Coordinates of C-alpha atoms and ligand atoms in Angstrom, one line a residue:
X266 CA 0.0 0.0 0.0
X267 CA 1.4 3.4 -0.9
X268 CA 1.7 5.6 1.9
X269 CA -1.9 8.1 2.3
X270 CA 0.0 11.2 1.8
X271 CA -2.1 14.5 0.5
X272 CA -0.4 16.4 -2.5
X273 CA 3.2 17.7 -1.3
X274 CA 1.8 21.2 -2.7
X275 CA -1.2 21.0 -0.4
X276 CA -2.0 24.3 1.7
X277 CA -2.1 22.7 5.4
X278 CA -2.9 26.1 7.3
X279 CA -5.8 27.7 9.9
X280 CA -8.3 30.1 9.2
X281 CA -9.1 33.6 11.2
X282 CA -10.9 37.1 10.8
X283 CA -10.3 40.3 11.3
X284 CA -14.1 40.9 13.0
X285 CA -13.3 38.0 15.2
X286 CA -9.6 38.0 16.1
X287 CA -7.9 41.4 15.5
X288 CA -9.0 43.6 18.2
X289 CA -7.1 47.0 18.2
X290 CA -10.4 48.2 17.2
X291 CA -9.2 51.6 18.3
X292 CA -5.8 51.5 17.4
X293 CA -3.6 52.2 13.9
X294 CA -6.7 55.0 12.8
X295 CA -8.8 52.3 12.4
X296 CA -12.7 53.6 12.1
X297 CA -15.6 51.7 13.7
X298 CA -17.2 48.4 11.8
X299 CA -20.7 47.1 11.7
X300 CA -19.2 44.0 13.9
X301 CA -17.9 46.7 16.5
X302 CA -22.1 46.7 17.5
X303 CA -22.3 43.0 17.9
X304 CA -23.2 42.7 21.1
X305 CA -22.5 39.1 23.1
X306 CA -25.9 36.5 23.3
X307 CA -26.3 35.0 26.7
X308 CA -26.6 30.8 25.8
X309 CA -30.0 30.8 27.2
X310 CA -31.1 33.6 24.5
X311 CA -29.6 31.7 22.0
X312 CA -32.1 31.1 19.3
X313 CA -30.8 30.1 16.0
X314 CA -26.8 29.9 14.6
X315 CA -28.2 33.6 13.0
X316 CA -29.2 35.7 16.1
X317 CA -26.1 38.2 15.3
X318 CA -27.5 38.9 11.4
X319 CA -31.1 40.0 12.5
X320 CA -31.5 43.5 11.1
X321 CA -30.4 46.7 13.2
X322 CA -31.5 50.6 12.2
X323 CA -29.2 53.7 12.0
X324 CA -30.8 53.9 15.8
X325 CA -30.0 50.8 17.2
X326 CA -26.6 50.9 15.4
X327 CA -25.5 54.3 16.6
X328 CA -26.6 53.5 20.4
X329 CA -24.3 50.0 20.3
X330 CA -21.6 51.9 19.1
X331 CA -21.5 54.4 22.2
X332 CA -22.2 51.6 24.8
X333 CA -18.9 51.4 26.7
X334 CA -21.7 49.4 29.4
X335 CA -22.4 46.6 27.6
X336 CA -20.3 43.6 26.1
X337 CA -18.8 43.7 22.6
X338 CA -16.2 41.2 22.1
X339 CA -15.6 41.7 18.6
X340 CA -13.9 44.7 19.8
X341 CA -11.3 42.9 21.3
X342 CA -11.3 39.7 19.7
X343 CA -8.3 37.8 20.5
X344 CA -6.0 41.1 20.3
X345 CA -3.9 39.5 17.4
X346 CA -3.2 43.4 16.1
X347 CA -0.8 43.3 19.5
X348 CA -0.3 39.7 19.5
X349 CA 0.7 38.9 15.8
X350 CA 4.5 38.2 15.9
X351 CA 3.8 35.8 18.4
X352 CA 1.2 34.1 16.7
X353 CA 2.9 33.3 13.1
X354 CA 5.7 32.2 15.6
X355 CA 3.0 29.6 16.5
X356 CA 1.7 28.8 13.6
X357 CA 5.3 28.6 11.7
X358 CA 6.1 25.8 14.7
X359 CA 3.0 23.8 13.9
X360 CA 4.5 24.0 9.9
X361 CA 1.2 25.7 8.5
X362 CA 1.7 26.2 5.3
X363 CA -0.8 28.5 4.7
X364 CA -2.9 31.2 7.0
X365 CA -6.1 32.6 6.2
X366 CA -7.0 36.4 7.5
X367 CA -9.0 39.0 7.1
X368 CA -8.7 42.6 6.2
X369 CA -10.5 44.9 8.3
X370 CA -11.9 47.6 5.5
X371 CA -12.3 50.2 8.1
X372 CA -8.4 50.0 9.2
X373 CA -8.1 51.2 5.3
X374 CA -10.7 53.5 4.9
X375 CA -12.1 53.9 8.2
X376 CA -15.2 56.1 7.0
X377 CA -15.7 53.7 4.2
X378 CA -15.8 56.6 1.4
X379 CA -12.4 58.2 2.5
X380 CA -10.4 59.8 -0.5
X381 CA -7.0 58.3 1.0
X382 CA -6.0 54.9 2.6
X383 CA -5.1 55.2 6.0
X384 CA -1.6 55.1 5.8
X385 CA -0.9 52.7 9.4
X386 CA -4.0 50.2 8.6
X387 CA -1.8 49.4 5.3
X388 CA 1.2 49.3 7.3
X389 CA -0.2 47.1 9.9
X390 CA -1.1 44.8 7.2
X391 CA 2.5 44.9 5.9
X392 CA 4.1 43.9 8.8
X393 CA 2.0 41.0 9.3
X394 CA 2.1 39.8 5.6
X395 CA 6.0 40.0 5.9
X396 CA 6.0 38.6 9.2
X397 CA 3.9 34.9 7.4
X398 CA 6.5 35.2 4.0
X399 CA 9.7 34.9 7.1
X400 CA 8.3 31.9 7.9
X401 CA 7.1 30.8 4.2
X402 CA 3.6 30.9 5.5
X403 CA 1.4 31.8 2.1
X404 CA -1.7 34.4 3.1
X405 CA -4.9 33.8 2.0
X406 CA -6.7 36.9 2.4
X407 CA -10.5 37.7 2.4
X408 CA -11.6 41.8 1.4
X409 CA -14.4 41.0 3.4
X410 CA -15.7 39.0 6.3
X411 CA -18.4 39.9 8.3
X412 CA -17.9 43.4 8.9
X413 CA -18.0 46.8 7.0
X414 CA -17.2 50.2 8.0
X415 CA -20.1 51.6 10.0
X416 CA -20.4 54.9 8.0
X417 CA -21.4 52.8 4.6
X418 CA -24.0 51.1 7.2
X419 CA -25.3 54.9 8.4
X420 CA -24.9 57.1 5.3
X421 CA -25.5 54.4 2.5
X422 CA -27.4 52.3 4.2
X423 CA -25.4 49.1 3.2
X424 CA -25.1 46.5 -0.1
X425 CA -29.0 47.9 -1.4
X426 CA -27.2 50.9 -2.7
X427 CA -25.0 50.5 -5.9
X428 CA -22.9 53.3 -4.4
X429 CA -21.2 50.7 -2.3
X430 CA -19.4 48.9 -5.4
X431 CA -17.1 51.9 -6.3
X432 CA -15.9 51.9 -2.1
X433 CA -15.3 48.4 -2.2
X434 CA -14.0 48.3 -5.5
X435 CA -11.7 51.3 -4.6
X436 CA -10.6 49.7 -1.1
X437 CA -9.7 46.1 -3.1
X438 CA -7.6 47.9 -5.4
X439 CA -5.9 49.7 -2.8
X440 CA -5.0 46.5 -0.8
X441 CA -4.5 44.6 -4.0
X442 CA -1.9 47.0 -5.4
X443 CA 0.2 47.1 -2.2
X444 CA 0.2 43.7 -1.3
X445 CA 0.4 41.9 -4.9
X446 CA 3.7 40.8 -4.2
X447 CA 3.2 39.6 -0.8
X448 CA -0.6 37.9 -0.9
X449 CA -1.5 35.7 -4.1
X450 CA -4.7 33.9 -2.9
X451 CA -7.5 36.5 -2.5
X452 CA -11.4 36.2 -1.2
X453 CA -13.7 38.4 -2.0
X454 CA -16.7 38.1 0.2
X455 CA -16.8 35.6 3.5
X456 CA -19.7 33.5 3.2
X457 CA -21.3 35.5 0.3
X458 CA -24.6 33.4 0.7
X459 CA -25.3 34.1 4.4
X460 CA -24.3 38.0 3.4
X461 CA -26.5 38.5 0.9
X462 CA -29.0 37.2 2.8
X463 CA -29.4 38.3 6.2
X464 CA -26.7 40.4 7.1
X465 CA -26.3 43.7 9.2
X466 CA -23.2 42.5 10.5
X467 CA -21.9 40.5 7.6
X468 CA -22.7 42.9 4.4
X469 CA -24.2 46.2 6.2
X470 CA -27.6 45.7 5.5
X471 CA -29.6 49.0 7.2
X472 CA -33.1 48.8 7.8
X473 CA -35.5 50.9 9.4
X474 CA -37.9 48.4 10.5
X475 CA -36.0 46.0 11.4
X476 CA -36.5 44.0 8.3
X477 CA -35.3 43.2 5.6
X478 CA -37.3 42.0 1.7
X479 CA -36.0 39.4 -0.2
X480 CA -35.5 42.7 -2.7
X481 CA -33.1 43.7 -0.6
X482 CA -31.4 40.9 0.1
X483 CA -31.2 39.8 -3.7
X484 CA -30.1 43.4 -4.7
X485 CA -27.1 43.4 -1.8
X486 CA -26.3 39.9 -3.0
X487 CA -26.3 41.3 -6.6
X488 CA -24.1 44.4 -5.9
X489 CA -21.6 42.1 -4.3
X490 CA -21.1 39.7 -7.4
X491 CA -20.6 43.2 -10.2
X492 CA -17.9 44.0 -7.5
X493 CA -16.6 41.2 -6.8
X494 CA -15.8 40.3 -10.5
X495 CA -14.7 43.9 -10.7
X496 CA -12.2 43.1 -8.5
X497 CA -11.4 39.6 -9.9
X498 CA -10.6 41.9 -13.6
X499 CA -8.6 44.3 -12.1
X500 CA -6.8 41.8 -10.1
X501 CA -6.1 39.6 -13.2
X502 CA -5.0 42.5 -15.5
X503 CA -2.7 43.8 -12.4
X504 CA -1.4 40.7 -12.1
X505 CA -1.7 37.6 -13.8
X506 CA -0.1 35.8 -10.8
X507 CA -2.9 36.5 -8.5
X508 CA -5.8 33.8 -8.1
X509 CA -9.3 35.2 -6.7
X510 CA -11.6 32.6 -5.2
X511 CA -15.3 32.9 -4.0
X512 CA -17.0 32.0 -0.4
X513 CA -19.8 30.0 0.1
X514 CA -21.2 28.6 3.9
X515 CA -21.9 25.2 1.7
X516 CA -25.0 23.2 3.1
X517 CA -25.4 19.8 2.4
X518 CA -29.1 18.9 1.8
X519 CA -30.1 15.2 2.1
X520 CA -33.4 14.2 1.4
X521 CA -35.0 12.9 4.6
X522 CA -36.6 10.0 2.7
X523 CA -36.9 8.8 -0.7
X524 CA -40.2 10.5 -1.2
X525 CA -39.6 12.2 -4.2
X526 CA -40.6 15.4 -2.8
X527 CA -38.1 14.9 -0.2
X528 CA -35.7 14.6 -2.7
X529 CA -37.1 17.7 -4.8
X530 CA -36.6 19.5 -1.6
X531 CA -33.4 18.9 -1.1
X532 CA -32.8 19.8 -5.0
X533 CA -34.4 23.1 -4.2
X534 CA -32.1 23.3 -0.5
X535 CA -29.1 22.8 -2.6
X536 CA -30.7 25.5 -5.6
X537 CA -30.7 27.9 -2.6
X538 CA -27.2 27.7 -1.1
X539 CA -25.1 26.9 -4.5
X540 CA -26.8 30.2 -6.5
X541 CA -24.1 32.4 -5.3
X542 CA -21.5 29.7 -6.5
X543 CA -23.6 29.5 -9.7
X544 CA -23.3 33.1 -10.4
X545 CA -20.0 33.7 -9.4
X546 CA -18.0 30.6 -11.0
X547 CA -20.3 30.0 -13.8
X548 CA -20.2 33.9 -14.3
X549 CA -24.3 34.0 -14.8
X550 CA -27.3 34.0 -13.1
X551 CA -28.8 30.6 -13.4
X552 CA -32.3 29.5 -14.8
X553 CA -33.7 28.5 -12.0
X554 CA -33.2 31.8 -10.1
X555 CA -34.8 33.5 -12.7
X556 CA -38.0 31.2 -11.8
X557 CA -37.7 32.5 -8.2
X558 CA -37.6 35.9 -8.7
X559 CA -40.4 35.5 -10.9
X560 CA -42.6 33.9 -8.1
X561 CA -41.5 36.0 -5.6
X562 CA -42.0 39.2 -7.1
X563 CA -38.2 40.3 -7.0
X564 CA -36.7 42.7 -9.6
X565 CA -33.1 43.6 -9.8
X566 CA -31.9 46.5 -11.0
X567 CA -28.8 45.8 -13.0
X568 CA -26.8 48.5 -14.8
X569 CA -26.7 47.3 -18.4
X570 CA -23.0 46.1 -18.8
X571 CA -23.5 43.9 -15.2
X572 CA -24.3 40.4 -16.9
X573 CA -21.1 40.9 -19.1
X574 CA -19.0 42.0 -15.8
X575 CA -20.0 38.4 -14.6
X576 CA -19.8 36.7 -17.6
X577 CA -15.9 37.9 -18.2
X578 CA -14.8 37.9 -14.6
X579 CA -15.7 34.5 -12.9
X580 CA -13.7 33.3 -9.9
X581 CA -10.3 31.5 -10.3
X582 CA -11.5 28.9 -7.4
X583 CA -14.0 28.3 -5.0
X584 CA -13.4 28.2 -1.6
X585 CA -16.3 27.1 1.0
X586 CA -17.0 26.6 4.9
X587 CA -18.1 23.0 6.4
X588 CA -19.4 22.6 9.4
X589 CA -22.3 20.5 9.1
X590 CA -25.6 19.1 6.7
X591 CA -29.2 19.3 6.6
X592 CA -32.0 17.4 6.3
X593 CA -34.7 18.2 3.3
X594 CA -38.5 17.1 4.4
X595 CA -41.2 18.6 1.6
X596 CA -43.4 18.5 4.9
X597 CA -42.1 19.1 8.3
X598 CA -44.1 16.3 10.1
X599 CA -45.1 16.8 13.3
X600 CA -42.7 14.4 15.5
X601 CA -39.4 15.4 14.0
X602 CA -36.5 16.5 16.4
X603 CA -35.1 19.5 15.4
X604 CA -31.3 20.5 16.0
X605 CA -31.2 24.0 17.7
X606 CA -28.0 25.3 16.3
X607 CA -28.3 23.8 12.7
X608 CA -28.1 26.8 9.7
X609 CA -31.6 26.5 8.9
X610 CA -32.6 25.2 12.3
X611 CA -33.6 22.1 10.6
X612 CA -34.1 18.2 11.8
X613 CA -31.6 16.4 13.4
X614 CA -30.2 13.6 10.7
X615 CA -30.6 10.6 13.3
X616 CA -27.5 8.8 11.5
X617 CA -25.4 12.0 13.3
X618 CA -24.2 13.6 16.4
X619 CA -24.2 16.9 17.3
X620 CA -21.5 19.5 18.7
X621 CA -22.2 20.9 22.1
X622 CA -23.9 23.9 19.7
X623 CA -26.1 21.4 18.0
X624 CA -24.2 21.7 15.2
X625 CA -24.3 17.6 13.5
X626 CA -21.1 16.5 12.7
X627 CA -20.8 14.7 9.3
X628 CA -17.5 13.9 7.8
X629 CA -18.9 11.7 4.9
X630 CA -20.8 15.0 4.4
X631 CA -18.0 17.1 3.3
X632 CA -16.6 14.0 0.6
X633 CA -20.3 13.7 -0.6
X634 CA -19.7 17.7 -1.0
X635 CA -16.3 18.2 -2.3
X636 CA -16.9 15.7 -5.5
X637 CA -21.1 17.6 -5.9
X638 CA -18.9 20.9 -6.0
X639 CA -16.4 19.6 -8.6
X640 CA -18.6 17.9 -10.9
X641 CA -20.7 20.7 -11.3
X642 CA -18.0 23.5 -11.6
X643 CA -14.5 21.9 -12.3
X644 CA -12.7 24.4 -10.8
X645 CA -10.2 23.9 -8.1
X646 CA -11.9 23.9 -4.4
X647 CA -10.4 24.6 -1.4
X648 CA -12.0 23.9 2.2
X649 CA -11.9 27.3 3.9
X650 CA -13.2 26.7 7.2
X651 CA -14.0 23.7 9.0
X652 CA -13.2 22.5 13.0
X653 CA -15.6 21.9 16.2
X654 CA -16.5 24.7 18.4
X655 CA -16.6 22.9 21.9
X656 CA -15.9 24.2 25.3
X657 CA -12.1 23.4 26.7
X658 CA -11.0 22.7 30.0
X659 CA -7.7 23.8 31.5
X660 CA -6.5 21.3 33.6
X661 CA -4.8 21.8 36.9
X662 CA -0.8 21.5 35.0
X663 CA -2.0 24.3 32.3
X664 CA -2.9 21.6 29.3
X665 CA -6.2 21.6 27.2
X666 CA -6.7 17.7 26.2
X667 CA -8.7 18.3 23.1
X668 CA -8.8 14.8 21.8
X669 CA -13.0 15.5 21.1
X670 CA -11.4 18.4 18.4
X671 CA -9.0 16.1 17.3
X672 CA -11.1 13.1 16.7
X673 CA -13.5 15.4 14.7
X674 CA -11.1 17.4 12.5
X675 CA -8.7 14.1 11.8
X676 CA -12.5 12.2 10.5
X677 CA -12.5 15.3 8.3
X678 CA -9.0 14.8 7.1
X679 CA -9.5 11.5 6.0
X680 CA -12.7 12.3 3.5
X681 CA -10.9 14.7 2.2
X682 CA -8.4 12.6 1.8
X683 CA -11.1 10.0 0.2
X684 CA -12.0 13.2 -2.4
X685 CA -8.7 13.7 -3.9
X686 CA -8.5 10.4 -4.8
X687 CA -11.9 10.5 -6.5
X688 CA -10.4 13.5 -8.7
X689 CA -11.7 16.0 -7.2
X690 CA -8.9 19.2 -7.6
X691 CA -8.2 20.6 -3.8
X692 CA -6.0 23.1 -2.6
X693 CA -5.7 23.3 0.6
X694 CA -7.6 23.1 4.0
X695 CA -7.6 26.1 6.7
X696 CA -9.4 25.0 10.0
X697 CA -11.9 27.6 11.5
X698 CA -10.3 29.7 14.4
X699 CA -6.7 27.7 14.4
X700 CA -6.1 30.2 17.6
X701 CA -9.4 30.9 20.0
X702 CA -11.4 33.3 19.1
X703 CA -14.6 35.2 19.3
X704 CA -17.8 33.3 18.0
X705 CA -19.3 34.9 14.9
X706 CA -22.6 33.8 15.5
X707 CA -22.9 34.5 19.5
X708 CA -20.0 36.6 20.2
X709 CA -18.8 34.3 22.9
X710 CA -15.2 33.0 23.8
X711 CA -16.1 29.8 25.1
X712 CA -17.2 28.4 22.1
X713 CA -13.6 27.4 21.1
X714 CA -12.2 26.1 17.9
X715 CA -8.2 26.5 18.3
X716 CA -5.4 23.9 18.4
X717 CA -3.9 27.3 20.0
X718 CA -5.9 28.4 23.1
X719 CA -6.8 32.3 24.2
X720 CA -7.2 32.8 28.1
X721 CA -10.1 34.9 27.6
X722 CA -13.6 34.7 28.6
X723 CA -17.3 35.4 28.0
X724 CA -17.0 38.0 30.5
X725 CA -13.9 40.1 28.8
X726 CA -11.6 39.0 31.5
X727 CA -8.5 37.5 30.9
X728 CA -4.8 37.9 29.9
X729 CA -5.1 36.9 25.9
X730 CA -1.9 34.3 26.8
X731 CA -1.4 31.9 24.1
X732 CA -0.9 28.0 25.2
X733 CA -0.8 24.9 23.0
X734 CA -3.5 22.3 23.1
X735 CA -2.5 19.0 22.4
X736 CA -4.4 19.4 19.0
X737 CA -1.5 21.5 18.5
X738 CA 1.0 19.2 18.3
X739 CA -1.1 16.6 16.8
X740 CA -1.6 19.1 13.6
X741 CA 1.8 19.7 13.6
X742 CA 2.2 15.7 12.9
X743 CA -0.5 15.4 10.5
X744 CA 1.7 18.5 8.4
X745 CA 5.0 16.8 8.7
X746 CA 3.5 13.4 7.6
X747 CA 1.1 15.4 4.7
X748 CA -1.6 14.0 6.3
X749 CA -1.0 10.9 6.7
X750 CA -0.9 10.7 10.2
X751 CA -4.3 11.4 10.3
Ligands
P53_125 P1 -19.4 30.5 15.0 C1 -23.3 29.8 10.7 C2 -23.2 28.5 10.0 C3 -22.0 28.2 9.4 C4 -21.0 29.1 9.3 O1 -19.3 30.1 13.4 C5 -21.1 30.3 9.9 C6 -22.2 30.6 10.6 C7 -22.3 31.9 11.3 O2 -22.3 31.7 12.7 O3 -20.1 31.2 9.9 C8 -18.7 30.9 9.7 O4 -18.3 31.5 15.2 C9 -18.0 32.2 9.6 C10 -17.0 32.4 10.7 C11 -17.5 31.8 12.0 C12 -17.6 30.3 11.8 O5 -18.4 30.0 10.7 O6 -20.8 31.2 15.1 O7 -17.3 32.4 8.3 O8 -16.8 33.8 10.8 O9 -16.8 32.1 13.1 C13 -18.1 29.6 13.0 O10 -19.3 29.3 15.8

């Protein structure tokens, strides 16, 4: 038997974002972002994985951002923007390969519609960049995840208005000029799908009452793919070198039963989630989208030379977050169990467990969705997020025994292992929140996904020390062996 060794090329690495994990939100110049007014959700008001995307007006918006009462820990996040050198330092011992981060837009233009760049945003960015090439640790940057700067929340009111293509488009080229040499692999938009359609926090969706049409969301979602294939031109006549990749939260749909309804459910589930992949690798608005607009009394406004934009500028790759599946019933009968923390808030797969978040764990999933992905778009993938949020214990000699994280990243691993020898074409693998760090979806710091761990808690308090879980070293084996320690 040959040994199971991943491509020597393969991009081991970890994943981060600026919203979640840079802090300094007051430092370097940087202006206020919409995530600065996420404020934390106590577990017991937890509703759905969504809670943080629910729609906020200028009003709401305005009084989060001068609560110094309250708790906001996006603020902080795990204070990498003091922490950084230390951190690669890390992440160049476990031999990553690769480490995914975000840029903070408002550390660049911190009104959103400045006429210059703020000069010690870029800078910060600079240092950090050169800090990862020391160590031969390749960026993969995202432009934007889950945050915006607040003034294109207040005085444009967010994605809706077409203004906001020429301020991201200008912000892109900015960062893209300056860092071409240092950053090849860019994102555009984190999680376009969940962006475009719920979020204040992710795309700067203002409402005034507190809701939002699908109008709106299908315009935001529209203004983001004309700018991010804007972005993919100028990128590609820049710099031929540079490869731009798209961001999906990838659902898996099963049918819950044979039924063919079930099964045209979960046709229509899957429809749903891969339409921003459809538009932004296929470079056009699918047929079946068309339909839906159609029966749902949606209208885009497009500027005439938009379909072109998409049609000449698709993405390079596509890049997605796992976490978990869902179940597709036509009808949701009356004794089904439902699993709390699941996308959709859907039923609980019985063949599956669940994370301590309700989230159902389902390696098989992410093979079944690696070889869907290829076969319908042939492009190279790359899994962009993926790891267990669970809560760690410290034990009495300062170690974190993660073998829970282990056992559920390494299961991972191995399908994707499986995939690549079914064909399918993958770069690399980046595991959510490589170092602790604030939840998106509830703000807290207990829900931890790092193999490095933050002492920080849901309360603020804490001394943002770095220590190695044994997941650490465990990566740092499954690197050395490419994988096959696994
Ligand atoms: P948290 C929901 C479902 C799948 C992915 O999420 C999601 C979300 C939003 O909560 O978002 C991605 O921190 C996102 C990251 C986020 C990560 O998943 O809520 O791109 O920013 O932190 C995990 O546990």
């Amino acid at each position: 038997m040959p040994a199971k060794q991943f491509p020597a090329d393969f991009l081991w690495g970890g994943a981060t974002a600026a919203n979640q994990f840079e802090g300094g939100w007051q430092s370097g110049g940087r202006g206020p972002a919409t995530s600065d007014t996420a404020v934390a959700i106590d577990p017991k008001d937890r509703k759905t994985a969504l809670d943080f995307a629910a729609p906020m007006s200028k009003d709401k918006v305005l009084t989060a951002l001068n609560d110094t009462e309250g708790r906001y820990p996006k603020r902080w996040g795990s204070d990498f923007y003091h922490r950084y050198k230390e951190d690669i330092a890390l992440y160049a011992e476990m031999g990553l390969k690769t480490f995914r981060l975000s840029i903070a837009w408002s550390r660049i233009f911190p009104n959103g519609d400045d006429d210059q760049p703020n000069e010690a945003g870029l800078q910060f960015y600079d240092s950090v960049f050169d800090e990862l090439r020391q160590h031969n640790i390749e960026p993969l940057v995202t432009l934007s995840h889950y945050e915006t700067p607040i003034g294109i929340a207040l005085n444009y009111g967010g994605w809706q208005n077409r203004a906001v293509i020429d301020l991201f488009v200008k912000y892109a080229k900015t960062v893209i000029t300056r860092y071409q040499d240092k950053v090849k692999y860019w994102l555009t938009f984190n999680e376009i799908n969940v962006i475009g359609v719920s979020g204040y926090v992710g795309g700067a969706l203002l409402s005034d009452n507190d809701a939002y049409t699908l109008q709106d969301r299908f315009q935001a979602a529209h203004h983001q793919f004309v700018a991010s294939s804007l972005v993919t031109q100028f990128a590609h006549e820049l710099n031929p070198n540079l490869k731009i990749g798209m961001m999906l939260a990838r659902m898996q749909a099963y049918p819950a039963t044979p039924d063919p309804l079930d099964v045209l459910q979960a046709l229509k589930l899957d429809h749903e989630n891969l339409f921003y992949s459809d538009v932004q690798v296929r470079g056009k608005y699918p047929a079946y989208a068309k339909r839906f607009f159609a029966e749902n009394g949606i209208e885009l406004q497009m500027a005439t030379t938009d379909e072109a934009i998409l049609a000449a500028n698709p993405v390079d790759f596509m890049s997605f977050s796992y976490y978990m599946s869902t179940v597709a019933r036509h009808e949701p009968g009356a004794n089904i169990e439902k699993t709390s923390g699941n996308f959709v808030n859907g039923e609980a797969n019985p063949y599956l467990t669940s994370s301590d978040w309700g989230w159902q764990i389902d390696p098989v999933g992410l093979r079944i969705t690696l070889n869907h992905l290829y076969d319908r778009y042939q492009v190279p993938l790359f899994v962009v997020e993926n790891g267990l949020g669970a809560l760690d214990t410290v034990t009495d000699d300062g170690q974190i025994h993660d073998d829970y994280r282990i056992d559920y990243v390494k299961q991972h691993i191995q399908q994707m292992y499986e995939a690549i020898q079914d064909g399918v074409e993958l770069l690399g693998y980046t595991t959510w929140g490589i170092t602790d760090l604030v939840s998106a979806g509830t703000s807290e710091f207990s829900k931890r996904y790092g193999f490095v761990y933050v002492d920080m808690d849901d309360q603020g308090q804490g001394t943002f020390d770095r220590t190695r879980k044994d997941s650490f070293y465990w990566y740092q084996q499954v690197i050395a062996t490419r994988g096959e320690s696994a």
